[in-house]
Each structure stands twice: as C-alpha cells, then as structure tokens.
C-alpha cells in the first residue's frame, strides 16, 4: 500500500558486511553518560556506577509480528525500539542503550535497510538511548529484527511484577484496545487493496487507531509523573499481550486476586465507534487486544487521593485475596473469571 | 546425518508461549552475584557495582550461519553461546550473563527446542553465565538464534582494538584454521551422504577439526593466564572472521602497520595433513578461514620474555609504522599485502 514510486535499489552485497554496519550506524551519536564505548569494538563498554542495570530483549519476525504490506519500514524501525523500551519503563527504569541486530533476505535493497535504520535512529533520539552494538546479516526469508534494551535505575526505584498486595488499587495509563483496532482497519484496507489496487482508502476516521498500531510510544513519562506525585507502584508490567493477560501475570506473581471493572476501562471514542462499525464487543477487544504499550500497575490504597482525577491514569479495579480469583466485573455487576486469551481470543 | 531414530514430537503450540518459556528456562539457575533478578519480569536486573559493563550481540540464521544437516542442535546451542562469550573475552572481560532469543518454524517439535536449550544450558554452566532473559517465537522459515552477552571488568583490565603501538608484538592463542577445515570435512560427508545414505563415514582422522567446528570454546582462560604473567595486551580482538581480517581491524583502529610471518603460524598437524588431502594451501586457510574463536592481541615488546615459549601463545609477527602497510612475510621472505578476504576467499 505504501510504496516508493521511484525506488533506488542498491544491492547490499556491494557494500559488504563491514561497510554495511559502518554505513547504517554512522548517524548514531552517544547521548548517555553511561556509554563509554559504542559500536566499533568486540563489545560496547558501559558504566552504570551505583545504579542497577535492567536488560530486556525481543525478536521481531516478518509475517509473524509485522506485515510490510501496511507497515512502512521507518515505522517498523521506530516501533521495534519502542517495544523494547516499554519493557524497561515497566521496571520503572530509564532506558539508556540498545543493541540492534537485523537479518534481511536479498529481496531488500540497501535503501530499505536505510529506511529501517532511519526509524531506529529517530526512536533512539526521541528516547535518548544509544545504539551501542548489533549485527547485520542475511536471512533465508524475510526481515528479522532483534533488539536488546538496557536501562538503569537506583535500587529503590525498581518495580517488579510480584509486589502487589490484596488491598492495592489497579491502575492503567492512557487508553487501551486502540492498537488492535488499528490493525483490524489496516488488515481490511489490505484486503480491499488486493481486490482493487486503484481504490483510495479514506482512513481519516481511524487516524488515532492507526497511529497506535504503526507508531506506538513507550510510557517513559510515567516514571517522572509518578515520581512527581510521590507514588511508587507496588507492582508494574507493560501491556504488550493484552490487559487481561498482564493482570493475570501480576496476580500470579504477587499471589493475589483482582476485580477489574468493565465500566472503568479507559476507551478512546474513535475506538468505541470503530468497534461498533466492525461489530466487535469493545470490552473484549480492550481486555484482550495487545500492543498498547501502556503501563499497568498497582498502588497502595492510601495513594488514591494523589492519583484521583489525573488524566494520565485510570483506576480500573482493585486487587483482592488470592482465593477470590481474577475477575471482570461487568456493567451488569456480574463477576466473570478473566482468561489470558491475548490475541488468539479475537480470532475465534 | 545425526538423527534420532525414535523421535518424540510434541507440537510447540500445545504449550503456548508462556508455557514454552517456562519449560525451556526451568533449568537455569543463578550463578553470578551481579544477577539480582533473572527471567520472569519485564527485564532482568543486574548490579555491577564499580565494574564496567561490556555488551555484545550476534544473530545466527539457519542456512546462513549453520546447517542442521551436520550440526546437532545441542552443539548449535553450545556454539551460539560460545561465539558471544568470545566477544566478551576479546575485551579482556569476564562474561556474566546472556539473553537468548529463538525463533523456529513449525517443522521443529518441542523436543528439538529442548535439545537446543540443553546445549545452551551446558555452555551457560561451563562458562558460568546466567541466562537472564530472552524471547521464543515462531519464524516463517528455519531456526533463528539471537544472543546478547554481558560481561564485567574493572576499567584498567579492559582492552580495546585501538591500543596497538608500532613496536608491539602480535600474538595469537591456540592454533588456527582447524574450524574451517572441519567444515570442509563435514560438507564433503554431507555430499557423500546425499549420494549414498547408507555410507558410514569414518571421521577418526578429523576428530580435532570437527570438534573445532562443532564445539568451539571461547578463550576465557586467557584473561587469567595473562594476569598471572603480568601482561596486559595493548589491543585485542577475537578471530571469528579469519586472522587476516582481524589483523586489519587491529591495524586500522590503532593506526599501525604489521608484518605477519608465515612460518610462525600455529597449525595443528591434523590441520596440515587435511589441507594436503584436500589439496588446499594451509597458509591461505590459516589466515582466511574463520570461526577459530582464538584471541589475537598485541603486547609491548618488553613483555616478550614473559610469553616466550608459553604453549598457549604464539608470537606470529610484529606491528610496524602505518606507512609500512599490513603484510604477510612468506617463508621465501617476500612481503605480500594482507587482504580482508575472510570466508569468501576460500570459495573462489
């Protein structure tokens, strides 16, 4: 759908492996004091002094995690970085460095890799992380991206998944479900395009949803916001696989139960109207659709006044004793056990 | 060639993603004091106190970096870890943690992944590194492994590629070229097997070469050896792409030249006899064949007496003024400029 009308195609083989790395990484400058030595040696050298180091890694595979039919390479590069930084944010830490490895089949010209790295560079600048290492190689099929994100935090800042107490409140940032509906809109347009390549899609009604799918952001601001409110979450996780699945992670690792309230779910109006148009239940999408990259956390009930009415946060439920189970309380006030269905739930 | 006669096949889908990660990582225990939190949260948490942190990453793709026709999955897992630890050794640092991401197509049953992780676990135990994170996912084609290795060193221990002086000596550990000839032997056997699946290969003559190819080791001992000898290399790199290519890296980054002596190259007798059998020039293989994972380093000329006659190290040349270039001095005492041909050179 999104195509360069006049593409220049330079074969990657012309540059060779070392030339390629040099070419793609020449725009990476060092922004973090903890980066002593970046790309160019056998390993990067970092210095975190008295801070703790957090590390997370993700593998993104074409045809499994993304579809280049509607995902421009620049956006893909940006999103690949964001997804990893989101894991660092979920520890209440600050992302500082990433390594980026990329494998491509010979159908990709150099210009495609340049576009991908433009997105990676853009995200690295936006999130002030240094690209300190990586690998580029060929693949037998498709595009493969592997990113490892590194961050720092002092010991008392770190928040784990296992600290929720039975009396805590459950809070989510932003709104949820939109990234999944963005994907549905893009999938529909792809099918229309396959039938009639001349159709001009009108996506004005779905701009927010599409942005949430193609250019998500990691909530690096939450750390600062909570610090200013003098709140330290008791547990935290990011929403990559869907709210319901992440709530179950928090509950299981903290040995608590939970009641999630349907009427408290923060939903964007565009999300609600598009669910209606697609004839999908918005609650089902909101709790099972993934890729929102919002943060889900628990706070002490005594912190409620600090967070009440804050537009960045929604209190969506409360934790409970483990024996009460993990439930959705519907608008009709019935309790339904939550299931970790994630994405699969929506394709049933 | 190496096949389980009675394979059990459990579909990966039966376990689901979370079940799979839990199943594959249950044998990983924490060995390093710097690992505060391993697998199970959004990110691992590490504490290096006053040590510097080194980070390196590699992507291994089936059909590009390995061939499962002769590479057993257990060996592949082991080698994938070793290759990354070798980069940490090349900084004169101690490897402490790795993250492991794996993508597999649906042709791999659970038992195949278990074998791969058996090799990974074996290497992690052997090198005392903690597996602190990772990702498992499906691929469109083949097996993909992405490993990030993390290590620690005090500032004065670290050795970079750019510290060689024009008067330094050039030293290599172990012997070189054997891994490449091991690959040639395995490729030949694969072809024989394809023609006649009943032929029983007799590989007794090549055991060392095959071991160097299928089960290489990273030289974690060199750090200790050099420390005991009171030698700090002025520059260091590991030999993954071939001696010649790595010498050029050291020279370019240190702005020096080099004379490498053909008659000083450390070659194993089995390597020499196999080169003769294959009618390949042993020097060409020794300087261009890759995957030896030995360490190449430079030392101050005043340290010569400390290293002389040590069976772990061979002085193979000396650095020179940049204007002298980077040369191989042949047995006939002629100077030939070294080229970074790596593996390609041998397929010409």
XYZ file of C-alpha atoms in Angstrom:
696
model
C 0.000 0.000 0.000
C 2.686 2.454 0.944
C 5.203 2.310 -1.835
C 8.052 4.362 -3.118
C 7.164 5.202 -6.738
C 10.753 5.689 -7.775
C 12.793 3.355 -5.703
C 16.557 3.261 -5.976
C 17.905 -0.193 -5.446
C 21.463 -0.753 -4.270
C 22.420 -4.344 -3.586
C 23.609 -4.911 -0.029
C 26.373 -7.192 -1.323
C 28.008 -4.139 -2.953
C 28.890 -2.747 0.470
C 29.968 -5.931 2.236
C 29.207 -6.655 5.880
C 31.636 -4.190 7.490
C 30.779 -1.421 5.030
C 27.107 -2.001 5.742
C 27.440 -1.716 9.525
C 29.538 1.429 9.154
C 27.069 2.911 6.698
C 23.974 2.189 8.779
C 25.391 3.235 12.140
C 27.185 6.435 11.153
C 24.312 8.602 12.445
C 24.383 7.180 15.941
C 25.892 9.611 18.405
C 26.418 8.988 22.096
C 23.894 10.696 24.392
C 24.207 8.779 27.657
C 26.980 9.362 30.178
C 26.928 5.615 30.888
C 28.097 4.796 27.336
C 31.911 4.697 27.430
C 32.436 2.857 24.141
C 29.787 2.336 21.484
C 29.907 0.422 18.171
C 33.342 -0.465 16.782
C 34.930 -2.992 19.125
C 34.153 -6.602 20.077
C 31.719 -5.252 22.676
C 30.330 -1.962 23.935
C 31.573 -0.683 27.296
C 29.103 0.854 29.752
C 29.447 2.324 33.215
C 26.402 2.464 35.487
C 28.271 3.417 38.673
C 25.959 2.705 41.640
C 22.835 2.203 39.508
C 21.247 -1.178 38.872
C 21.151 -2.349 35.259
C 17.993 -3.685 33.605
C 18.059 -5.756 30.408
C 15.272 -6.921 28.105
C 15.211 -8.432 24.632
C 12.702 -9.040 21.823
C 12.727 -10.771 18.467
C 10.502 -9.450 15.643
C 9.863 -11.647 12.609
C 8.254 -10.598 9.331
C 4.998 -12.450 8.745
C 4.695 -13.208 12.475
C 4.997 -9.825 14.213
C 4.578 -7.416 11.326
C 3.349 -7.222 7.745
C 5.303 -4.947 5.414
C 2.185 -4.565 3.247
C 0.984 -1.819 5.617
C 3.935 -1.292 7.954
C 6.380 1.206 6.426
C 9.979 0.256 7.263
C 10.634 3.555 9.025
C 7.696 2.941 11.360
C 8.794 -0.628 11.890
C 12.254 0.510 12.982
C 10.697 3.029 15.358
C 8.239 0.510 16.789
C 10.890 -2.201 17.251
C 12.828 0.148 19.521
C 9.728 1.382 21.388
C 8.527 -2.148 22.162
C 11.817 -2.886 23.922
C 12.000 0.427 25.746
C 8.489 -0.222 27.043
C 9.852 -3.250 28.957
C 12.447 -1.006 30.610
C 9.722 1.533 31.535
C 7.754 -1.339 33.091
C 10.595 -1.775 35.611
C 10.273 1.945 36.474
C 13.786 2.323 34.997
C 15.270 4.720 32.429
C 16.270 3.216 29.066
C 19.882 4.100 28.205
C 21.217 1.804 25.460
C 20.034 -0.662 22.825
C 21.695 -3.174 20.537
C 20.078 -3.798 17.154
C 20.553 -6.910 15.032
C 18.943 -7.198 11.617
C 18.779 -10.032 9.091
C 17.351 -9.482 5.615
C 16.813 -11.639 2.559
C 18.255 -10.453 -0.748
C 14.880 -9.003 -1.787
C 15.742 -5.979 0.388
C 17.920 -3.322 -1.259
C 20.210 -1.077 0.787
C 17.600 1.695 0.612
C 15.141 -0.483 2.553
C 17.650 -1.026 5.343
C 18.394 2.702 5.371
C 14.695 3.400 5.898
C 14.523 0.873 8.720
C 17.554 2.431 10.396
C 16.080 5.899 9.926
C 13.178 4.788 12.124
C 15.575 3.192 14.615
C 17.656 6.382 14.758
C 14.531 8.505 15.192
C 13.375 6.395 18.147
C 16.875 6.349 19.648
C 16.921 10.163 19.536
C 13.375 10.510 20.832
C 14.041 8.205 23.783
C 17.658 9.341 24.242
C 19.107 5.830 24.042
C 22.471 4.999 22.488
C 22.723 2.270 19.852
C 25.856 0.556 21.155
C 26.038 -2.646 19.160
C 24.416 -5.000 16.721
C 24.806 -7.339 13.845
C 23.641 -7.278 10.247
C 23.400 -10.459 8.244
C 21.400 -12.135 5.520
C 18.300 -14.258 6.107
C 16.801 -17.071 4.070
C 13.422 -15.385 4.147
C 12.081 -12.019 5.183
C 13.191 -9.446 7.694
C 14.228 -10.300 11.256
C 14.928 -7.702 13.945
C 16.390 -8.490 17.356
C 16.737 -5.689 19.872
C 18.126 -5.758 23.392
C 17.351 -2.749 25.585
C 19.394 -1.735 28.611
C 18.347 0.718 31.288
C 19.302 1.996 34.693
C 17.561 2.706 37.999
C 18.509 3.030 41.612
C 17.515 0.076 43.748
C 14.650 1.881 45.471
C 13.106 2.963 42.162
C 12.777 -0.533 40.658
C 9.280 -2.026 40.500
C 8.731 -5.744 39.925
C 5.687 -7.804 38.980
C 5.441 -9.508 42.332
C 4.800 -6.691 44.820
C 1.001 -6.235 44.610
C -0.906 -6.525 47.879
C -4.518 -7.732 48.229
C -5.652 -4.226 49.235
C -3.955 -2.344 46.341
C -5.671 -0.453 43.551
C -5.144 -1.427 39.886
C -4.203 1.449 37.576
C -3.589 1.729 33.824
C -2.049 4.589 31.836
C -3.623 6.087 28.699
C -6.336 4.134 26.900
C -6.447 0.572 25.669
C -7.562 -1.517 22.695
C -6.828 1.097 20.011
C -3.688 -0.608 18.633
C -5.649 -3.779 17.991
C -8.447 -1.966 16.167
C -5.819 -0.079 14.153
C -4.570 -3.447 12.974
C -8.107 -4.510 12.011
C -8.553 -1.351 9.916
C -5.191 -1.902 8.172
C -5.979 -5.575 7.522
C -9.298 -4.583 5.963
C -7.637 -1.994 3.730
C -5.043 -4.558 2.671
C -7.832 -6.889 1.538
C -9.586 -4.077 -0.329
C -6.289 -3.185 -1.999
C -5.711 -6.793 -3.062
C -9.114 -6.854 -4.789
C -8.829 -3.357 -6.272
C -5.331 -1.811 -6.307
C -6.780 1.510 -7.507
C -9.036 2.091 -4.515
C -8.065 5.101 -2.439
C -8.529 4.287 1.211
C -10.089 7.007 3.372
C -8.520 6.460 6.777
C -9.418 9.822 8.351
C -11.883 8.176 10.726
C -9.180 5.895 12.094
C -6.092 8.097 12.425
C -5.704 7.567 16.167
C -6.144 3.799 15.899
C -3.656 3.516 13.049
C -1.124 5.664 14.858
C -1.424 3.448 17.926
C -0.686 0.417 15.737
C 2.023 1.842 13.479
C 3.729 4.334 15.772
C 3.196 3.369 19.397
C 5.120 5.165 22.127
C 6.625 3.763 25.304
C 5.464 5.465 28.505
C 8.822 6.872 29.574
C 6.908 9.839 31.070
C 5.169 7.688 33.704
C 8.340 7.326 35.763
C 8.589 11.108 36.042
C 4.849 11.584 36.589
C 4.735 9.082 39.444
C 7.891 10.488 40.969
C 6.304 13.963 40.998
C 3.154 12.538 42.623
C 5.312 10.737 45.194
C 3.815 7.397 44.264
C 5.841 4.235 43.977
C 3.815 1.415 42.387
C 3.851 -1.866 44.288
C 3.975 -3.850 41.024
C 4.139 -2.965 37.336
C 4.061 -4.546 33.839
C 3.624 -3.221 30.315
C 0.613 -4.154 28.185
C 2.005 -5.911 25.169
C -0.107 -9.080 25.107
C -3.408 -7.590 26.323
C -4.728 -6.226 29.629
C -6.273 -9.482 30.782
C -3.097 -11.495 30.224
C -0.975 -8.869 32.049
C -3.371 -8.662 35.012
C -3.058 -12.433 35.395
C 0.772 -12.108 35.369
C 0.668 -9.514 38.165
C -1.807 -11.565 40.215
C 0.037 -14.875 39.836
C 3.441 -13.386 40.637
C 2.058 -11.412 43.597
C -0.210 -14.233 44.866
C -3.299 -12.023 44.896
C -6.679 -11.911 43.196
C -8.276 -8.994 41.348
C -11.564 -7.399 40.388
C -11.417 -5.454 37.133
C -14.402 -3.163 36.436
C -15.754 -3.086 32.890
C -17.184 0.430 33.315
C -13.783 1.800 34.365
C -11.872 0.744 31.202
C -10.389 3.843 29.508
C -11.527 3.710 25.884
C -10.989 6.316 23.155
C -14.196 7.477 21.358
C -12.652 6.517 17.976
C -12.012 3.065 19.374
C -15.615 2.692 20.531
C -17.128 3.842 17.233
C -14.831 1.585 15.203
C -15.711 -1.422 17.371
C -19.353 -0.655 16.629
C -18.628 -0.380 12.890
C -16.755 -3.718 12.943
C -19.485 -5.187 15.127
C -16.951 -6.303 17.779
C -17.553 -6.047 21.512
C -15.335 -3.203 22.733
C -14.736 -4.736 26.167
C -13.482 -7.966 24.593
C -11.004 -6.007 22.455
C -9.988 -3.707 25.307
C -9.065 -6.559 27.620
C -7.630 -8.968 25.033
C -6.180 -6.811 22.248
C -2.451 -6.325 22.630
C 0.294 -3.900 21.588
C -0.978 -0.914 23.557
C 2.385 -0.469 25.351
C 0.640 1.305 28.203
C 1.730 0.542 31.751
C -0.384 -1.433 34.206
C 0.471 -1.064 37.883
C -0.810 -1.394 41.423
C -0.634 1.274 44.129
C -1.270 1.355 47.830
C -4.876 2.320 48.527
C -3.599 5.285 50.580
C -2.165 6.792 47.378
C -5.627 7.015 45.789
C -6.030 10.728 46.509
C -2.744 11.524 44.763
C -3.864 9.887 41.519
C -7.624 10.593 41.555
C -8.736 12.635 38.554
C -5.272 12.621 36.951
C -5.879 12.387 33.167
C -2.823 10.129 32.706
C -4.125 7.368 34.945
C -7.316 5.323 35.317
C -8.092 3.266 38.380
C -9.708 0.210 36.762
C -10.054 -2.164 39.670
C -8.639 -3.414 42.910
C -6.587 -6.377 43.974
C -8.159 -8.966 46.285
C -7.301 -12.027 48.275
C -5.945 -14.829 46.098
C -8.947 -17.028 46.917
C -11.325 -14.510 45.308
C -9.798 -15.228 41.883
C -9.185 -12.852 38.986
C -12.454 -11.431 37.686
C -14.061 -8.968 35.348
C -16.994 -7.202 36.993
C -19.410 -6.363 34.181
C -21.656 -3.322 33.887
C -24.494 -5.648 34.932
C -22.448 -6.304 38.097
C -21.760 -9.965 37.392
C -18.321 -11.452 38.020
C -16.686 -13.371 35.136
C -13.281 -15.059 35.595
C -10.612 -13.373 33.414
C -8.744 -15.602 30.960
C -5.326 -14.967 29.444
C -6.536 -15.219 25.899
C -4.437 -12.440 24.384
C -4.638 -12.052 20.641
C -5.938 -15.546 19.998
C -9.235 -14.700 21.718
C -10.138 -12.253 18.999
C -9.620 -14.591 16.085
C -12.039 -17.198 17.441
C 23.340 -37.300 9.317
C 22.894 -37.284 13.060
C 19.317 -38.266 13.640
C 17.228 -39.526 16.481
C 15.875 -42.882 15.370
C 12.863 -42.685 17.620
C 11.952 -39.047 17.834
C 9.108 -37.883 20.009
C 7.312 -34.925 18.529
C 5.373 -32.530 20.708
C 3.906 -29.539 18.945
C 5.139 -26.248 20.378
C 1.612 -24.834 20.084
C 0.463 -27.319 22.752
C 2.452 -25.444 25.394
C 1.726 -21.863 24.350
C 4.311 -19.073 24.510
C 4.436 -18.635 28.290
C 4.429 -22.361 28.942
C 7.269 -22.743 26.436
C 9.482 -20.120 28.062
C 8.836 -21.606 31.494
C 9.552 -25.109 30.224
C 12.793 -24.217 28.442
C 14.253 -21.979 31.124
C 13.424 -24.029 34.225
C 16.996 -25.395 34.394
C 18.668 -22.001 34.519
C 19.962 -21.238 37.986
C 21.693 -18.021 39.019
C 25.476 -18.291 39.389
C 26.651 -14.675 39.249
C 26.484 -12.278 42.174
C 25.673 -9.499 39.692
C 22.352 -11.147 38.713
C 19.712 -9.717 41.059
C 16.651 -10.783 39.042
C 16.684 -13.248 36.170
C 13.896 -14.420 33.825
C 10.289 -13.720 34.921
C 9.790 -9.953 34.859
C 9.703 -7.335 32.097
C 13.500 -7.108 32.324
C 16.374 -8.698 34.213
C 18.033 -6.644 36.963
C 21.830 -6.666 37.296
C 24.249 -4.967 39.652
C 27.854 -4.446 38.568
C 28.841 -2.116 41.414
C 32.085 -0.359 40.411
C 32.764 -2.652 37.436
C 32.370 -1.573 33.817
C 29.767 -3.478 31.775
C 30.516 -4.916 28.336
C 27.766 -5.911 25.892
C 27.897 -7.780 22.595
C 25.260 -9.380 20.382
C 25.081 -11.857 17.488
C 22.375 -13.183 15.212
C 22.634 -16.748 13.871
C 20.434 -17.820 10.967
C 19.887 -21.346 9.663
C 21.181 -21.734 6.118
C 23.466 -18.718 6.566
C 25.482 -19.440 9.722
C 24.778 -23.121 10.270
C 23.484 -26.221 8.519
C 21.409 -28.603 10.639
C 22.364 -31.451 8.290
C 25.610 -31.846 10.236
C 25.188 -29.501 13.187
C 23.355 -31.268 16.026
C 21.041 -28.873 17.854
C 22.783 -29.410 21.181
C 26.101 -28.389 19.641
C 24.462 -25.423 17.941
C 23.093 -24.158 21.260
C 26.502 -24.535 22.835
C 28.293 -22.809 19.953
C 25.806 -19.918 19.800
C 26.647 -19.078 23.424
C 30.402 -19.555 22.949
C 30.540 -17.250 19.925
C 29.089 -14.425 22.005
C 31.215 -15.087 25.073
C 34.269 -14.965 22.830
C 33.482 -11.283 22.122
C 33.444 -10.586 25.859
C 36.792 -12.422 26.270
C 38.178 -10.220 23.481
C 37.606 -7.189 25.733
C 39.630 -8.959 28.480
C 36.379 -9.032 30.457
C 34.539 -11.825 32.280
C 31.226 -12.978 30.770
C 28.460 -12.902 33.390
C 25.014 -13.002 31.689
C 23.362 -13.783 28.366
C 19.916 -13.307 26.889
C 18.734 -15.890 24.355
C 16.020 -15.334 21.744
C 14.940 -18.145 19.472
C 12.515 -18.269 16.540
C 11.528 -21.574 14.949
C 9.276 -22.632 12.111
C 6.620 -25.231 12.830
C 8.811 -28.011 11.444
C 10.576 -28.016 14.838
C 8.901 -30.038 17.570
C 9.344 -29.181 21.230
C 11.997 -31.888 21.544
C 14.212 -30.023 19.046
C 13.989 -26.838 21.127
C 14.755 -28.839 24.252
C 17.924 -30.165 22.610
C 18.949 -26.656 21.583
C 18.394 -25.376 25.118
C 20.297 -28.349 26.521
C 23.342 -27.092 24.616
C 22.683 -23.513 25.746
C 22.380 -24.653 29.379
C 25.557 -26.711 29.081
C 27.506 -23.708 27.784
C 25.973 -21.405 30.411
C 27.152 -23.807 33.132
C 30.574 -24.317 31.571
C 31.167 -20.550 31.280
C 29.305 -19.693 34.487
C 26.976 -17.189 32.818
C 23.350 -16.650 33.821
C 20.603 -16.782 31.192
C 18.639 -13.732 32.339
C 16.198 -13.115 29.516
C 15.003 -13.984 26.064
C 12.139 -14.477 23.720
C 10.734 -17.502 21.919
C 8.583 -17.058 18.844
C 7.738 -18.667 15.530
C 9.557 -17.997 12.275
C 8.395 -18.242 8.686
C 11.403 -20.360 7.813
C 14.129 -22.132 9.712
C 15.784 -21.526 13.039
C 16.990 -18.106 14.196
C 19.043 -17.538 17.351
C 19.880 -14.125 18.765
C 22.160 -13.929 21.787
C 23.338 -10.892 23.724
C 26.277 -11.437 26.069
C 27.071 -9.208 29.027
C 30.315 -9.148 30.966
C 32.205 -7.168 33.574
C 35.715 -5.836 34.035
C 37.423 -3.140 36.012
C 38.437 -0.136 33.944
C 42.169 -0.975 33.980
C 41.537 -4.528 32.752
C 39.638 -3.591 29.578
C 41.489 -3.990 26.281
C 40.261 -2.308 23.099
C 41.108 -2.782 19.431
C 42.804 0.579 19.118
C 45.770 0.419 21.527
C 48.452 -1.299 19.409
C 51.764 0.566 19.052
C 54.102 0.303 16.057
C 56.705 -1.513 18.174
C 54.346 -4.130 19.651
C 54.449 -7.862 19.067
C 51.461 -9.706 17.530
C 50.327 -12.803 19.453
C 47.671 -15.438 18.854
C 46.299 -18.077 21.228
C 45.941 -21.782 20.332
C 46.065 -22.800 16.687
C 44.178 -21.546 13.674
C 42.398 -22.769 10.550
C 41.104 -26.033 12.024
C 37.454 -24.906 12.326
C 37.361 -24.090 8.629
C 38.810 -27.471 7.612
C 36.343 -29.148 9.967
C 33.584 -27.515 7.957
C 35.107 -28.773 4.694
C 35.164 -32.339 6.026
C 31.527 -32.087 7.173
C 30.440 -30.607 3.831
C 32.148 -33.468 1.987
C 30.447 -36.063 4.200
C 27.095 -34.370 3.645
C 27.546 -34.743 -0.112
C 28.581 -38.384 0.230
C 25.524 -38.975 2.413
C 23.233 -37.349 -0.148
C 24.533 -39.720 -2.840
C 24.560 -42.799 -0.609
C 22.592 -42.555 2.658
C 23.952 -45.945 3.770
C 27.621 -44.990 3.698
C 29.232 -44.977 7.136
C 31.578 -42.017 7.378
C 34.960 -42.667 9.021
C 35.815 -39.362 10.656
C 38.558 -40.599 13.018
C 41.224 -38.757 11.049
C 39.422 -35.445 11.531
C 38.201 -35.501 15.130
C 40.087 -32.359 16.154
C 38.964 -30.383 13.097
C 35.320 -31.403 13.537
C 35.393 -30.571 17.228
C 36.780 -27.119 16.408
C 33.873 -26.585 14.007
C 31.032 -28.141 16.004
C 32.103 -27.429 19.572
C 34.437 -24.428 19.688
C 35.393 -22.931 23.034
C 35.834 -19.268 23.960
C 39.231 -18.465 25.479
C 38.015 -17.400 28.916
C 41.298 -18.806 30.297
C 43.426 -16.201 28.518
C 42.384 -13.413 30.897
C 43.643 -15.453 33.851
C 46.783 -16.629 32.019
C 47.783 -13.091 31.060
C 47.017 -11.792 34.515
C 49.327 -14.433 36.031
C 52.068 -13.472 33.559
C 51.549 -9.806 34.437
C 50.881 -8.933 30.821
C 48.187 -6.505 29.711
C 47.666 -6.615 25.934
C 47.726 -3.234 24.207
C 44.936 -4.312 21.846
C 42.819 -7.429 21.412
C 40.168 -8.995 19.142
C 38.719 -12.484 18.687
C 39.196 -14.446 15.474
C 35.728 -15.056 14.137
C 36.109 -13.888 10.527
C 39.691 -15.051 9.925
C 43.138 -13.978 11.113
C 43.833 -11.677 8.198
C 40.585 -9.746 8.560
C 41.111 -9.344 12.338
C 44.722 -8.162 11.933
C 43.458 -5.486 9.560
C 40.860 -4.400 12.150
C 43.548 -4.019 14.831
C 45.877 -2.128 12.467
C 43.216 0.238 11.120
C 41.822 1.065 14.570
C 45.313 1.500 16.051
C 46.757 3.350 13.030
C 49.688 0.975 12.690
C 51.064 -1.457 10.115
C 52.005 -5.101 10.642
C 54.272 -7.892 9.430
C 52.791 -11.366 9.904
C 55.234 -14.279 9.460
C 54.005 -17.325 7.547
C 56.457 -19.653 9.321
C 55.181 -18.578 12.749
C 51.529 -19.537 12.173
C 50.451 -22.127 14.782
C 48.946 -25.045 12.838
C 47.770 -28.388 14.172
C 49.292 -31.495 12.455
C 45.774 -32.801 11.662
C 45.005 -29.464 10.031
C 48.158 -29.637 7.860
C 47.550 -33.219 6.721
C 43.895 -32.499 5.896
C 44.847 -29.407 3.873
C 47.214 -31.669 1.916
C 44.469 -34.252 1.403
C 42.067 -31.550 0.183
C 44.860 -30.006 -1.897
C 44.348 -26.579 -0.272
C 47.176 -24.254 0.723
C 47.343 -24.380 4.525
C 48.536 -20.767 4.888
C 45.575 -19.484 2.859
C 43.171 -21.369 5.121
C 45.013 -20.399 8.304
C 44.822 -16.686 7.578
C 41.390 -16.567 5.909
C 39.354 -19.392 7.483
C 37.134 -18.128 10.276
C 35.390 -19.416 13.389
C 38.529 -20.297 15.353
C 37.416 -18.123 18.313
C 41.021 -17.777 19.412
C 42.216 -14.388 20.663
C 44.569 -12.151 18.717
C 46.383 -9.453 20.662
C 49.376 -7.175 20.751
C 51.840 -6.801 23.630
C 54.630 -4.419 24.445
C 57.942 -5.745 23.121
C 59.320 -5.650 26.682
C 56.821 -8.357 27.623
C 58.349 -10.804 25.140
C 60.333 -12.718 27.781
C 57.202 -13.312 29.832
C 55.407 -15.019 26.946
C 58.320 -16.701 25.117
C 57.929 -20.489 24.939
C 54.479 -20.442 26.579
C 52.475 -23.199 24.839
C 49.267 -21.117 24.984
C 50.634 -18.267 22.901
C 52.434 -17.843 19.570
C 54.184 -14.650 18.590
C 53.276 -14.501 14.897
C 54.535 -11.083 13.878
C 55.139 -7.514 14.912
C 53.364 -4.266 14.408
C 55.013 -1.557 12.284
C 54.622 2.038 11.248
C 51.344 2.628 9.417
C 53.245 3.545 6.220
C 54.741 0.058 6.036
C 51.317 -1.442 5.417
C 49.864 -4.750 6.571
C 51.822 -7.676 5.152
C 52.349 -11.393 5.185
C 56.056 -12.291 5.120
C 56.265 -15.646 3.349
C 58.693 -18.489 4.029
C 60.582 -17.284 0.937
C 60.896 -13.915 2.720
C 58.723 -11.938 0.312
C 56.164 -9.406 1.577
C 52.583 -9.747 0.323
C 49.890 -7.231 1.379
C 47.216 -8.908 3.546
C 43.632 -8.670 2.328
C 40.484 -8.977 4.448
C 39.019 -11.760 2.414
C 37.577 -13.855 5.226
C 35.483 -16.799 4.206
C 34.787 -15.617 0.694
C 38.442 -16.015 -0.227
C 38.215 -19.745 0.118
C 35.206 -20.246 -2.103
C 36.858 -18.572 -5.078
